[in-house]
PDB file of C-alpha atoms and ligand atoms in Angstrom:
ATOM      1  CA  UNK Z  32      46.483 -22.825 -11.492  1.00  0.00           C
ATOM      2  CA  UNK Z  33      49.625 -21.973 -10.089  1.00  0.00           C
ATOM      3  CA  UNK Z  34      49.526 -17.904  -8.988  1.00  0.00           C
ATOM      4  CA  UNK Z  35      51.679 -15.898 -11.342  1.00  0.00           C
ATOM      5  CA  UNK Z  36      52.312 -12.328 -11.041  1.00  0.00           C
ATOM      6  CA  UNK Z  37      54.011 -10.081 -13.903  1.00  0.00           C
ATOM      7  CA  UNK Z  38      56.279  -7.131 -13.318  1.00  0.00           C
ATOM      8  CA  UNK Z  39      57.481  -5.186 -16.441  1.00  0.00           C
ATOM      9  CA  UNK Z  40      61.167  -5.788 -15.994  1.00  0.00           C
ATOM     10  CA  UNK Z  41      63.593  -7.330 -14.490  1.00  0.00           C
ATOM     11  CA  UNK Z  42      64.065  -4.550 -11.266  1.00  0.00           C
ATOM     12  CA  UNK Z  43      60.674  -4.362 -10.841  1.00  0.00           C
ATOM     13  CA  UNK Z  44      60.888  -7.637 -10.074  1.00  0.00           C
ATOM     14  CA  UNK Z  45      63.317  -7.366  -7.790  1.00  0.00           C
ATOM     15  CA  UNK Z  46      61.525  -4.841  -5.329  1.00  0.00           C
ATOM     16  CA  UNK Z  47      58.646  -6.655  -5.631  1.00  0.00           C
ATOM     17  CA  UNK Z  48      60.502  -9.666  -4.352  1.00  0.00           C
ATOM     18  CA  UNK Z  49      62.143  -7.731  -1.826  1.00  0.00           C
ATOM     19  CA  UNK Z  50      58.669  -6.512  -0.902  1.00  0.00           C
ATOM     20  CA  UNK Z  51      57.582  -9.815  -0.360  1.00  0.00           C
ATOM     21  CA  UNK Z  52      60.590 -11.360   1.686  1.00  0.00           C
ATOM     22  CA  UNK Z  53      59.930  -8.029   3.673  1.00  0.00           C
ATOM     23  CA  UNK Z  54      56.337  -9.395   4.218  1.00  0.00           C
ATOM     24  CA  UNK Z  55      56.939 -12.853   4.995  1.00  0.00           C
ATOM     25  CA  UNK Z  56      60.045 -11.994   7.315  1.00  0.00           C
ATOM     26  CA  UNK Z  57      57.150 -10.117   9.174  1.00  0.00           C
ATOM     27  CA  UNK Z  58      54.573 -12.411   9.311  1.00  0.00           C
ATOM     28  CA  UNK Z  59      57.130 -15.264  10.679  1.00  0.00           C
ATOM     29  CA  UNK Z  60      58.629 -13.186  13.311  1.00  0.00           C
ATOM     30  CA  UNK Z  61      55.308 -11.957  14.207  1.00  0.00           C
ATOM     31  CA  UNK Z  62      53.959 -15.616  14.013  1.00  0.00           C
ATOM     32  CA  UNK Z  63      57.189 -17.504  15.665  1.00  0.00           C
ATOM     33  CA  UNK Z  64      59.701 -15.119  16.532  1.00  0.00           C
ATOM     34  CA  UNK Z  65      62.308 -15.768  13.446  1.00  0.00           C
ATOM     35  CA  UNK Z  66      62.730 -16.164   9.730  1.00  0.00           C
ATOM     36  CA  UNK Z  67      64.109 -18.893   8.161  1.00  0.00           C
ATOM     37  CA  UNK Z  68      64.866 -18.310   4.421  1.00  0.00           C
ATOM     38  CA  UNK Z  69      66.597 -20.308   1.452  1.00  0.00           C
ATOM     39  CA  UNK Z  70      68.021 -18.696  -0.730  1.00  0.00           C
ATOM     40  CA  UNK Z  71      68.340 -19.305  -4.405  1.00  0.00           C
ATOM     41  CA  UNK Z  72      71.291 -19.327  -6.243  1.00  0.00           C
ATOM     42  CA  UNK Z  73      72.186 -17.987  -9.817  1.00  0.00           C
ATOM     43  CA  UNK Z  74      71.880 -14.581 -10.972  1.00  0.00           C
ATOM     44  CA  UNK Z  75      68.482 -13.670 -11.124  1.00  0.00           C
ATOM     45  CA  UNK Z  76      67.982 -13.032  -7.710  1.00  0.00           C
ATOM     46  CA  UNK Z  77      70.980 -10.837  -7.279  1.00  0.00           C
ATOM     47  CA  UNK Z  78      69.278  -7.682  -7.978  1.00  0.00           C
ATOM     48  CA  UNK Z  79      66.788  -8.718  -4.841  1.00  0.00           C
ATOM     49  CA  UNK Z  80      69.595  -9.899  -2.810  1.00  0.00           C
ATOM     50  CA  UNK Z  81      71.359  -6.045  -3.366  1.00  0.00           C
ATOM     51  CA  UNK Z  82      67.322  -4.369  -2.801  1.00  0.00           C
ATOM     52  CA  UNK Z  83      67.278  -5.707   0.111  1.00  0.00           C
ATOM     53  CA  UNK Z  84      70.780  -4.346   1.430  1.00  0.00           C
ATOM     54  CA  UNK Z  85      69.313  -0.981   0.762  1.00  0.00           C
ATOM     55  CA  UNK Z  86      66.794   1.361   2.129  1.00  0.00           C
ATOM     56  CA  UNK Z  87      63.963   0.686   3.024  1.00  0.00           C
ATOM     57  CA  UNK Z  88      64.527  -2.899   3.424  1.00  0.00           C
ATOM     58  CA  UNK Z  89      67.820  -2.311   5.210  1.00  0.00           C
ATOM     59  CA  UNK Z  90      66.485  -0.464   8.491  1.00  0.00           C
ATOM     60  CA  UNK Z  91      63.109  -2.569   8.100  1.00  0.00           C
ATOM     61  CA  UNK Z  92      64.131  -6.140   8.578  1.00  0.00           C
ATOM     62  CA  UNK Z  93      65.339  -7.043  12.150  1.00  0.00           C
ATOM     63  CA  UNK Z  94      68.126  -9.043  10.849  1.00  0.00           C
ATOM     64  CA  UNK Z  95      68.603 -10.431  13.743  1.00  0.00           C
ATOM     65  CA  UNK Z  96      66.040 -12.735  13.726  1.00  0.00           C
ATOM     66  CA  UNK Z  97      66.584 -13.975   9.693  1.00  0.00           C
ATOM     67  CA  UNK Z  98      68.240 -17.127   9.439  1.00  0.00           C
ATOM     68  CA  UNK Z  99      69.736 -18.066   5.585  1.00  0.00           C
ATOM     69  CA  UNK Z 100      70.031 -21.406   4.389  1.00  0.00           C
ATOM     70  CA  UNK Z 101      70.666 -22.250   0.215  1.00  0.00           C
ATOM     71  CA  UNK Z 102      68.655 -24.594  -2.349  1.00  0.00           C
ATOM     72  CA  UNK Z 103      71.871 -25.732  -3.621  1.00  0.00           C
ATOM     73  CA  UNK Z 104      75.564 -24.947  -3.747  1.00  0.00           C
ATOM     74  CA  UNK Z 105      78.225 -25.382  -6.339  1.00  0.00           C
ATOM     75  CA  UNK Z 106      81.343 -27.502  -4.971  1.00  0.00           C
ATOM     76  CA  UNK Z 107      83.784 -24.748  -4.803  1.00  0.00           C
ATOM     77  CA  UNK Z 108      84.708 -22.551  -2.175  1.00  0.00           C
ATOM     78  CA  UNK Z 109      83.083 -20.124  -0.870  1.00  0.00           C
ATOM     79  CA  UNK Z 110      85.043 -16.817  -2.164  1.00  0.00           C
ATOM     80  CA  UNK Z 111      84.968 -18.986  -5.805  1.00  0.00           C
ATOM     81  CA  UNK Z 112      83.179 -16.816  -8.249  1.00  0.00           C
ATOM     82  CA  UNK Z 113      80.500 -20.257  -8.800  1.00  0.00           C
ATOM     83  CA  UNK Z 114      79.714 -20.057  -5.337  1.00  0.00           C
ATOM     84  CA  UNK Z 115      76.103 -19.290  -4.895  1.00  0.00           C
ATOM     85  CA  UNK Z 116      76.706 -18.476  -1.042  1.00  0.00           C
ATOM     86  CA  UNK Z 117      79.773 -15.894  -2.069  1.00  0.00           C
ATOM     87  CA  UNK Z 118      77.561 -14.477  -4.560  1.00  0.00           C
ATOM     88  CA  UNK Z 119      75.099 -13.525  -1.735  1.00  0.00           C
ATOM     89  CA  UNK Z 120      77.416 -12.401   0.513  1.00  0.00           C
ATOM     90  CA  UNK Z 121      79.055  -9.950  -1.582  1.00  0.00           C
ATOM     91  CA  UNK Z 122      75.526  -8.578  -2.390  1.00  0.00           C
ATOM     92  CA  UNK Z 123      73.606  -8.654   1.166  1.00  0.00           C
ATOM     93  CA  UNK Z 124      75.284 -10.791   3.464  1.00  0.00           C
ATOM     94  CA  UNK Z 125      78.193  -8.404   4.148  1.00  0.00           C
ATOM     95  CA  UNK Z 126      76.028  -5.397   4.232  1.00  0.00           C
ATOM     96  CA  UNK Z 127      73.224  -5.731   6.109  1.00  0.00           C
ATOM     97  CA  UNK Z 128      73.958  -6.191   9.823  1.00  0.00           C
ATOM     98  CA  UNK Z 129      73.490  -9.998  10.039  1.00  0.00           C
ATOM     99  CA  UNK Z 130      74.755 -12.459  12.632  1.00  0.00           C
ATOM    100  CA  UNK Z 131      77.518 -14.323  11.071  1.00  0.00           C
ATOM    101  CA  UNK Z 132      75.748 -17.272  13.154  1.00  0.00           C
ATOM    102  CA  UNK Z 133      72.342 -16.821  11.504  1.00  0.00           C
ATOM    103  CA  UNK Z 134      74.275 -17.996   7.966  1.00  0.00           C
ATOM    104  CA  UNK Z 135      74.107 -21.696   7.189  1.00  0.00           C
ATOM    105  CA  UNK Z 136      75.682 -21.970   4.229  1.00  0.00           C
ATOM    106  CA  UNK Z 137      76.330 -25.323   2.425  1.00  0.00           C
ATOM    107  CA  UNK Z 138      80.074 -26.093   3.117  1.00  0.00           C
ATOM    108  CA  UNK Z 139      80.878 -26.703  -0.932  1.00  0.00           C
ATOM    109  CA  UNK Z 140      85.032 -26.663  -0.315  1.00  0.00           C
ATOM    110  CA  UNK Z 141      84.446 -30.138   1.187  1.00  0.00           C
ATOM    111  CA  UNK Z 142      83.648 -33.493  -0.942  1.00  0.00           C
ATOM    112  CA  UNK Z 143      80.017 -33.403  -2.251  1.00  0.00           C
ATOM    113  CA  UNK Z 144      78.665 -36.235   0.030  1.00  0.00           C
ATOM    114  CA  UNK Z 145      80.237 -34.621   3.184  1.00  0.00           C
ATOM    115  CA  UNK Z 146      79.230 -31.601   2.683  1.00  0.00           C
ATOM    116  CA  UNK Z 147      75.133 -32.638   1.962  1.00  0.00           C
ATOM    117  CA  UNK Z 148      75.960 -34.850   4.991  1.00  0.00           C
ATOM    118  CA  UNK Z 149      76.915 -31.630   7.310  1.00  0.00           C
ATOM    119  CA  UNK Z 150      74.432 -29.561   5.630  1.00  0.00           C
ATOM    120  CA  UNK Z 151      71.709 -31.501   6.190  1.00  0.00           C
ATOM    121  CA  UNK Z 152      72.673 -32.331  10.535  1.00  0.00           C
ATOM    122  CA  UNK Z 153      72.984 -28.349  10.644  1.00  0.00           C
ATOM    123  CA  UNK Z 154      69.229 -28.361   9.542  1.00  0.00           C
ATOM    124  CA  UNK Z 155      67.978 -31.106  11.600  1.00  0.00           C
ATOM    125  CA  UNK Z 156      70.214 -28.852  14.602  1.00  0.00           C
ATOM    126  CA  UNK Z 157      67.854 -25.550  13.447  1.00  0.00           C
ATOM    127  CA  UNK Z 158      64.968 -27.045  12.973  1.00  0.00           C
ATOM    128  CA  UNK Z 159      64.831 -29.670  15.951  1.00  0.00           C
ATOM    129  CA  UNK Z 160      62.385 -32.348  15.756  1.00  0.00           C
ATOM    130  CA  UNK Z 161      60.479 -31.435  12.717  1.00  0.00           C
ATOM    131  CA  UNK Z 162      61.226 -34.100   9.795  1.00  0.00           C
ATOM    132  CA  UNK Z 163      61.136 -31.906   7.256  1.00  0.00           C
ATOM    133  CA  UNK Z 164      61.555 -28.861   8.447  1.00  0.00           C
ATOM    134  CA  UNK Z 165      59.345 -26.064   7.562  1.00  0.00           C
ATOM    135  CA  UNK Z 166      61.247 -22.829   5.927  1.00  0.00           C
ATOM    136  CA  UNK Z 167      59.576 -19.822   6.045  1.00  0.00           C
ATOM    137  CA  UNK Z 168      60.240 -19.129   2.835  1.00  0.00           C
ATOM    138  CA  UNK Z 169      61.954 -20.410   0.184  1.00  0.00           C
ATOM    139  CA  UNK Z 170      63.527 -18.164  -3.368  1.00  0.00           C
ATOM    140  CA  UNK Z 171      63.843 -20.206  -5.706  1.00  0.00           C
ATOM    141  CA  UNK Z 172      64.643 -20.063  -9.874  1.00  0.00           C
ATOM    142  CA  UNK Z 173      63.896 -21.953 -13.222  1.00  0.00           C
ATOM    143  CA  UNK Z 174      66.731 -23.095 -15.501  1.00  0.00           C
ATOM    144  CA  UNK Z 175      65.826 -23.510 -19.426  1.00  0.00           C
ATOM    145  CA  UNK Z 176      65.868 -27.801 -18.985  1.00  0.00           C
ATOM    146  CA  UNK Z 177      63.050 -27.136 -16.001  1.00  0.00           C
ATOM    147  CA  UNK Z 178      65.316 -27.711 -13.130  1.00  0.00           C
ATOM    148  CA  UNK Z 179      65.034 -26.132 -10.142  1.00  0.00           C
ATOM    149  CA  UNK Z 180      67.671 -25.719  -6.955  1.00  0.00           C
ATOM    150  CA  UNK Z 181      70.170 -28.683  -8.428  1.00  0.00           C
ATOM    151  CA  UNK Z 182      67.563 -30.823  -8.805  1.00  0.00           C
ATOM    152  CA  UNK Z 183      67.910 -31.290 -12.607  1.00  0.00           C
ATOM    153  CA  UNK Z 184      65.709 -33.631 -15.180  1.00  0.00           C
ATOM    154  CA  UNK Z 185      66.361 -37.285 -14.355  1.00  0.00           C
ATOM    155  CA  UNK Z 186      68.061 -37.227 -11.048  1.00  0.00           C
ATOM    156  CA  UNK Z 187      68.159 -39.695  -8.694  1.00  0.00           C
ATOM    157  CA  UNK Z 188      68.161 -36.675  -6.187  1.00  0.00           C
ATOM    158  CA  UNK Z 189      64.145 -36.180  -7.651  1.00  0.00           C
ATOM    159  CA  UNK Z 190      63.413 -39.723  -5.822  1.00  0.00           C
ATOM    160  CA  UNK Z 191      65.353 -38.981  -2.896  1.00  0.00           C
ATOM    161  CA  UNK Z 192      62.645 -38.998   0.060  1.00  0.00           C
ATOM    162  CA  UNK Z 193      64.844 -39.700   3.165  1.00  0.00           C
ATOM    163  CA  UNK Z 194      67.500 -37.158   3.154  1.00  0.00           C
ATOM    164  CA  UNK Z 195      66.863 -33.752   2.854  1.00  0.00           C
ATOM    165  CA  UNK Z 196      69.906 -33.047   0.865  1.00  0.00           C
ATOM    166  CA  UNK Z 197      71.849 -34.894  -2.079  1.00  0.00           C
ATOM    167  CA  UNK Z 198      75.150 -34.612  -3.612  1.00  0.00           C
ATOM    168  CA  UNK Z 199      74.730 -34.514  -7.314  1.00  0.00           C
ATOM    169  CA  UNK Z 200      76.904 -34.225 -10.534  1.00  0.00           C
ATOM    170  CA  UNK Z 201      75.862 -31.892 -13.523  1.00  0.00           C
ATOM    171  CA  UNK Z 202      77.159 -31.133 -16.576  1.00  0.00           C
ATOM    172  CA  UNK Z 203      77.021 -27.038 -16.586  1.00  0.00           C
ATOM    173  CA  UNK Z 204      78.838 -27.068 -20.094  1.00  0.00           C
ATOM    174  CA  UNK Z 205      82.052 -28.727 -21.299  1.00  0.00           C
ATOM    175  CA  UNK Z 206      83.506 -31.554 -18.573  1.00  0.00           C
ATOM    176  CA  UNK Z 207      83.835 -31.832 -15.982  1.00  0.00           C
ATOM    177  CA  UNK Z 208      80.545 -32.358 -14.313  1.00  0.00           C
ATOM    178  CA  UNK Z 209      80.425 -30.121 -11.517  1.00  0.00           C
ATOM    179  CA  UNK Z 210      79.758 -31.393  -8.319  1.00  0.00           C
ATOM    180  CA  UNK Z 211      76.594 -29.448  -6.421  1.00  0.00           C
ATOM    181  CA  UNK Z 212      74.474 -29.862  -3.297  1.00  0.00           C
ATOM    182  CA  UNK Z 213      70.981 -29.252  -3.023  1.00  0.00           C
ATOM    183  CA  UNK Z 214      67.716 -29.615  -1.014  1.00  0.00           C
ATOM    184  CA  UNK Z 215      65.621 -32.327  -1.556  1.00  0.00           C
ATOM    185  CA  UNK Z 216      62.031 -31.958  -2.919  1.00  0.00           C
ATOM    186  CA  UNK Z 217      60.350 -33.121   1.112  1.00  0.00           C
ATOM    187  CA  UNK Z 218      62.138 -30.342   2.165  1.00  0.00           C
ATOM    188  CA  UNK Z 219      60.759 -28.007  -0.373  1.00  0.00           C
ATOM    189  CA  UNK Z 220      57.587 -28.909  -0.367  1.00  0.00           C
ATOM    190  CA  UNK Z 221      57.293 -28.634   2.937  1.00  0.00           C
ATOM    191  CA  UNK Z 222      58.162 -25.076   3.133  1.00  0.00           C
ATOM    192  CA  UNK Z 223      55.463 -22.375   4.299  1.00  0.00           C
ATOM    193  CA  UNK Z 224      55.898 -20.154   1.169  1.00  0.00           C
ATOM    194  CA  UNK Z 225      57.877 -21.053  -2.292  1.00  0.00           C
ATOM    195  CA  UNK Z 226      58.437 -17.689  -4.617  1.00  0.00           C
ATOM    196  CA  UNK Z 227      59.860 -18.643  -8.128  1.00  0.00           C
ATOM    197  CA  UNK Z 228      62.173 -15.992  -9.514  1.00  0.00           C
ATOM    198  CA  UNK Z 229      61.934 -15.873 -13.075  1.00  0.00           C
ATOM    199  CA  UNK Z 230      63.154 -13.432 -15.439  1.00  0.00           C
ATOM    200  CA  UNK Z 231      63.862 -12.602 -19.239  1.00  0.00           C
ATOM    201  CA  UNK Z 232      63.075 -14.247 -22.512  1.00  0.00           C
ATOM    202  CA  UNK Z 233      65.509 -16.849 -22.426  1.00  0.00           C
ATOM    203  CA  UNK Z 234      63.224 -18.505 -19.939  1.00  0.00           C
ATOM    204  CA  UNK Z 235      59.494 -17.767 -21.565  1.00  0.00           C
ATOM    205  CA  UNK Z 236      59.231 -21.380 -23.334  1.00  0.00           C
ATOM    206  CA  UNK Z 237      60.122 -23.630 -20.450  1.00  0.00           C
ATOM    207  CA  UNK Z 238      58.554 -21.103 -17.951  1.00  0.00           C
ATOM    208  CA  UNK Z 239      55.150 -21.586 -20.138  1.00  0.00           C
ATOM    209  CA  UNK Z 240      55.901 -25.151 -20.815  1.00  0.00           C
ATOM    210  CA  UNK Z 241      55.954 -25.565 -16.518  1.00  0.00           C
ATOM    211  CA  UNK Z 242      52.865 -23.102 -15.376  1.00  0.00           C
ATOM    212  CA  UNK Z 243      50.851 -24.379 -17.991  1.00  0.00           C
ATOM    213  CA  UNK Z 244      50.032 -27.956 -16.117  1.00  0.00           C
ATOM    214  CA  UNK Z 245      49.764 -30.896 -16.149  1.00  0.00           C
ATOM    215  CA  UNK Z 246      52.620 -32.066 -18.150  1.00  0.00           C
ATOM    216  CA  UNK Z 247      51.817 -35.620 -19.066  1.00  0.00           C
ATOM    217  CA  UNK Z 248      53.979 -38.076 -16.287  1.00  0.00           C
ATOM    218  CA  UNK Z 249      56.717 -38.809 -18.659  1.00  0.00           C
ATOM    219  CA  UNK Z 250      57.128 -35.269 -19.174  1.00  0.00           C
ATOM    220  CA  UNK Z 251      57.667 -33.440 -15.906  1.00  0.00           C
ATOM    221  CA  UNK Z 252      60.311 -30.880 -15.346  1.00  0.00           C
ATOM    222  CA  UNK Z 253      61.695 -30.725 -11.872  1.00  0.00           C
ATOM    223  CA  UNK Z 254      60.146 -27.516 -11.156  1.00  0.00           C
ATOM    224  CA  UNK Z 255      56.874 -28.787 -11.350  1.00  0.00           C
ATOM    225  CA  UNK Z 256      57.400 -31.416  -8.473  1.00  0.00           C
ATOM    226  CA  UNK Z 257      57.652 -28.740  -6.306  1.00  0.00           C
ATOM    227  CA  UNK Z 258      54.286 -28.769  -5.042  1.00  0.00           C
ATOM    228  CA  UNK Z 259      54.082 -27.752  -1.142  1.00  0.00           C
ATOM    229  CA  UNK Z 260      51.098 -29.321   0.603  1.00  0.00           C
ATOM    230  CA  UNK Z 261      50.372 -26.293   2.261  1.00  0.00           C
ATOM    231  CA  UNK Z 262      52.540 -24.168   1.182  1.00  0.00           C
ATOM    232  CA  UNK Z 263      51.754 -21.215  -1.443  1.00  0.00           C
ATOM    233  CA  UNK Z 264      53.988 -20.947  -4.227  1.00  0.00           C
ATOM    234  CA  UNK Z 265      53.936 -17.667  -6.341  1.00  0.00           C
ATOM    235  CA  UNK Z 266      55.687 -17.402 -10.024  1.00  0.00           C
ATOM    236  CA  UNK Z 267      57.073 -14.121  -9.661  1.00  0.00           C
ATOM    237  CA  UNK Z 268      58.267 -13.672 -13.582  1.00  0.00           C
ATOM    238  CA  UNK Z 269      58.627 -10.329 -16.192  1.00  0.00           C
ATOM    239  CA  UNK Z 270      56.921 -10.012 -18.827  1.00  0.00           C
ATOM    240  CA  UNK Z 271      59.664 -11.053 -21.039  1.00  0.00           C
ATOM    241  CA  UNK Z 272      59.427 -14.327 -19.157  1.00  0.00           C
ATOM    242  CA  UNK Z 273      55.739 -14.463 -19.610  1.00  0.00           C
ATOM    243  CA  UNK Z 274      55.585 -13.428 -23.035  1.00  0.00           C
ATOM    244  CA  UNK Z 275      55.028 -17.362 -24.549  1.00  0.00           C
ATOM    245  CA  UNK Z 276      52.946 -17.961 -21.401  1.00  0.00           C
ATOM    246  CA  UNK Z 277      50.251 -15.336 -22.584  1.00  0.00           C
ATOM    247  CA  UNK Z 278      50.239 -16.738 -25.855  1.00  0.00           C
ATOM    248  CA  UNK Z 279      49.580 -19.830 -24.769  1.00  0.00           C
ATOM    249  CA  UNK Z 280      45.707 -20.310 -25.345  1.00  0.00           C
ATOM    250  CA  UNK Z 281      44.882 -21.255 -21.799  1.00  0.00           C
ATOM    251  CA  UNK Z 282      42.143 -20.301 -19.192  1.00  0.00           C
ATOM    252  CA  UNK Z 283      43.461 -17.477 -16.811  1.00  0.00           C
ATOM    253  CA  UNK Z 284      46.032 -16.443 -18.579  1.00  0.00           C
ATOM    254  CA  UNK Z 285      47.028 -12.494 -17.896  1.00  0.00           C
ATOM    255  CA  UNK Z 286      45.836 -11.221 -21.506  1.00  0.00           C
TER     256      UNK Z 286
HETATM  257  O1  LIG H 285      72.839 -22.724  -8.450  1.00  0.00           O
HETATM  258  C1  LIG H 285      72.054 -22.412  -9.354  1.00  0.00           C
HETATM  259  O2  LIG H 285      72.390 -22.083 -10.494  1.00  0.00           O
HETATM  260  C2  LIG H 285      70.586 -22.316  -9.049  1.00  0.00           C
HETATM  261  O3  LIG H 285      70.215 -22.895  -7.956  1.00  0.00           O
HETATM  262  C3  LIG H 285      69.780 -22.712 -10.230  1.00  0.00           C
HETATM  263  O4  LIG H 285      68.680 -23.538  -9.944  1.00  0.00           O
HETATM  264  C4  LIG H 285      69.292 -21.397 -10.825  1.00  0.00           C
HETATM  265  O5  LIG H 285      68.319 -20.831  -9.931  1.00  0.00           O
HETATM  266  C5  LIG H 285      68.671 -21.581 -12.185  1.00  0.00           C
HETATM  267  O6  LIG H 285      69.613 -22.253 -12.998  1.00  0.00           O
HETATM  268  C6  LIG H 285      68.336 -20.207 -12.791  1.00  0.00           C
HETATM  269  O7  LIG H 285      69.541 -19.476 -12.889  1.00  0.00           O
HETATM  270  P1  LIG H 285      69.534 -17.946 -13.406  1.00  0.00           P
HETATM  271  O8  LIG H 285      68.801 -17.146 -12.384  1.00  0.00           O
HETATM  272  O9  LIG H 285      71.008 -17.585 -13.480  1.00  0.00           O
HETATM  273  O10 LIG H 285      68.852 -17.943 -14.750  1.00  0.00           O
END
C-alpha cells in the first residue's frame, strides 16, 4: 500500500510539502553534502514552490547546496507563460538566494530531441558515473488520464530504458501537439524519495483509480510505473483529492 497522507486543503498541503523538502534537503546535505531535487511542473505545486521562498523555509535551507532539475518541460521558452521552469522561477527561483549555477533547467526554446539530448549529458555531468542517477528527491503530480511528468498513457517514452530523457508530443487540447521533455521512468525510479502532489476534486477518481493497486496490466496509468526500488514514495493529496479514495471499500483506507 502506497503511503498516503491527507491535509485538509490545498495550503496545508503546501507547508506540509515544504516541510518535507525542508527535511529531505537536510537529511541529503547531512548525508552527502548537497540536494538534488526535481521539480514538478504544473500548478499544483506553486503554492509550495512560493512556501518555500518565505520564512521559515527561506533562512532554513542552505541554498547553496540545492541543486534543481525538472520532470518535464514544455517546448517553449523559458519566460513563455507554459514554461514549467519560468513558472518556478517567478515563484522561488528568483527569490531565494540560489546559485544561478545550481539550476538545470531543461533547455525547451531548442528542438525537442536536442534539448532531451542536452538535458540528459547535463545529468550524466552532475551525477558522474551513476547510470541512473539518484535524485534526492523528486515532486512530482497526477494529471486526470494518470500521467505523470510527460510521461502520458501509451508512450513510447513509458518503454524507454536507455535514455534518461525523451522528447515527446502531446495533445494538451486543440492542435497542435505540444512538444515536451521529460525524465524517463529509470531515472525516477531510481530516485531516493518520490512525493506525489495531488490536490482538489478534479483529481479524486483517477487519484483513487491509481493508489488503489494493482490495476490489471492492460490497465496501468503512468503514475503507477513509478515504483522506486528503494525509494519511498508518499501521496501527499487533500482531502478533496481523497474524497473517492475513502469511499473506495479497501483495506487501510483513512476512514
Ligand atoms: O508539465 C506538467 O504539466 C506536469 O509535469 C504534469 O505532469 C502535471 O504535474 C500534471 O499534469 C498535474 O498538473 P496540475 O498540478 O496543474 O493539476
Amino acid at each position: 500500500m502506497p503511503e498516503i497522507v491527507e491535509t485538509p486543503d490545498a495550503e496545508s498541503l503546501a507547508e506540509f510539502a515544504a516541510r518535507a523538502f525542508l527535511h529531505a534537503a537536510q537529511a541529503a546535505m547531512q548525508n552527502h553534502g548537497r540536494f538534488s531535487v526535481v521539480l514538478s511542473g504544473g500548478s499544483t505545486p506553486q503554492k509550495m514552490y512560493i512556501r518555500l521562498s518565505q520564512p521559515p523555509y527561506l533562512e532554513q535551507v542552505d541554498w547553496n547546496r540545492v541543486f534543481f532539475f525538472w520532470g518535464d518541460e514544455r517546448c517553449v521558452p523559458p519566460d513563455h507563460a507554459e514554461s514549467n521552469f519560468g513558472a518556478a522561477r517567478k515563484a522561488l527561483l528568483d527569490v531565494a538566494p540560489i546559485p544561478r549555477a545550481n539550476i538545470h533547467r531543461i533547455p525547451g526554446e531548442l528542438a525537442p530531441e536536442l534539448s532531451a539530448g542536452l538535458y540528459e549529458q547535463d545529468l550524466r555531468d552532475f551525477f558522474g558515473g551513476q547510470d541512473p542517477p539518484h535524485l534526492d528527491l523528486i515532486l512530482l503530480g497526477l494529471g486526470e488520464d494518470g500521467h505523470t511528468a510527460s510521461l502520458f498513457p501509451g508512450s513510447p517514452a513509458l518503454h524507454e530504458v536507455e535514455h534518461w530523457t525523451a522528447a515527446v508530443m502531446h495533445a494538451d487540447g486543440p492542435p497542435p501537439l505540444v512538444p515536451r521533455v521529460t525524465l524517463t521512468l529509470p531515472v525516477l525510479n531510481a530516485a531516493h524519495e518520490i512525493i506525489f502532489l495531488v490536490s482538489g476534486e478534479n483529481k479524486a477518481s483517477i487519484l483513487a483509480r491509481v493508489v488503489s493497486l494493482p490495476s490489471p496490466p492492460g490497465d496501468i496509468y503512468p503514475a503507477q510505473l513509478v515504483r522506486p526500488v528503494s525509494g519511498r514514495v508518499t501521496w501527499l493529496a487533500d482531502r478533496a483529492a481523497l474524497a473517492v479514495w475513502k469511499k473506495t471499500p479497501a483495506e487501510g483506507n483513512l476512514e
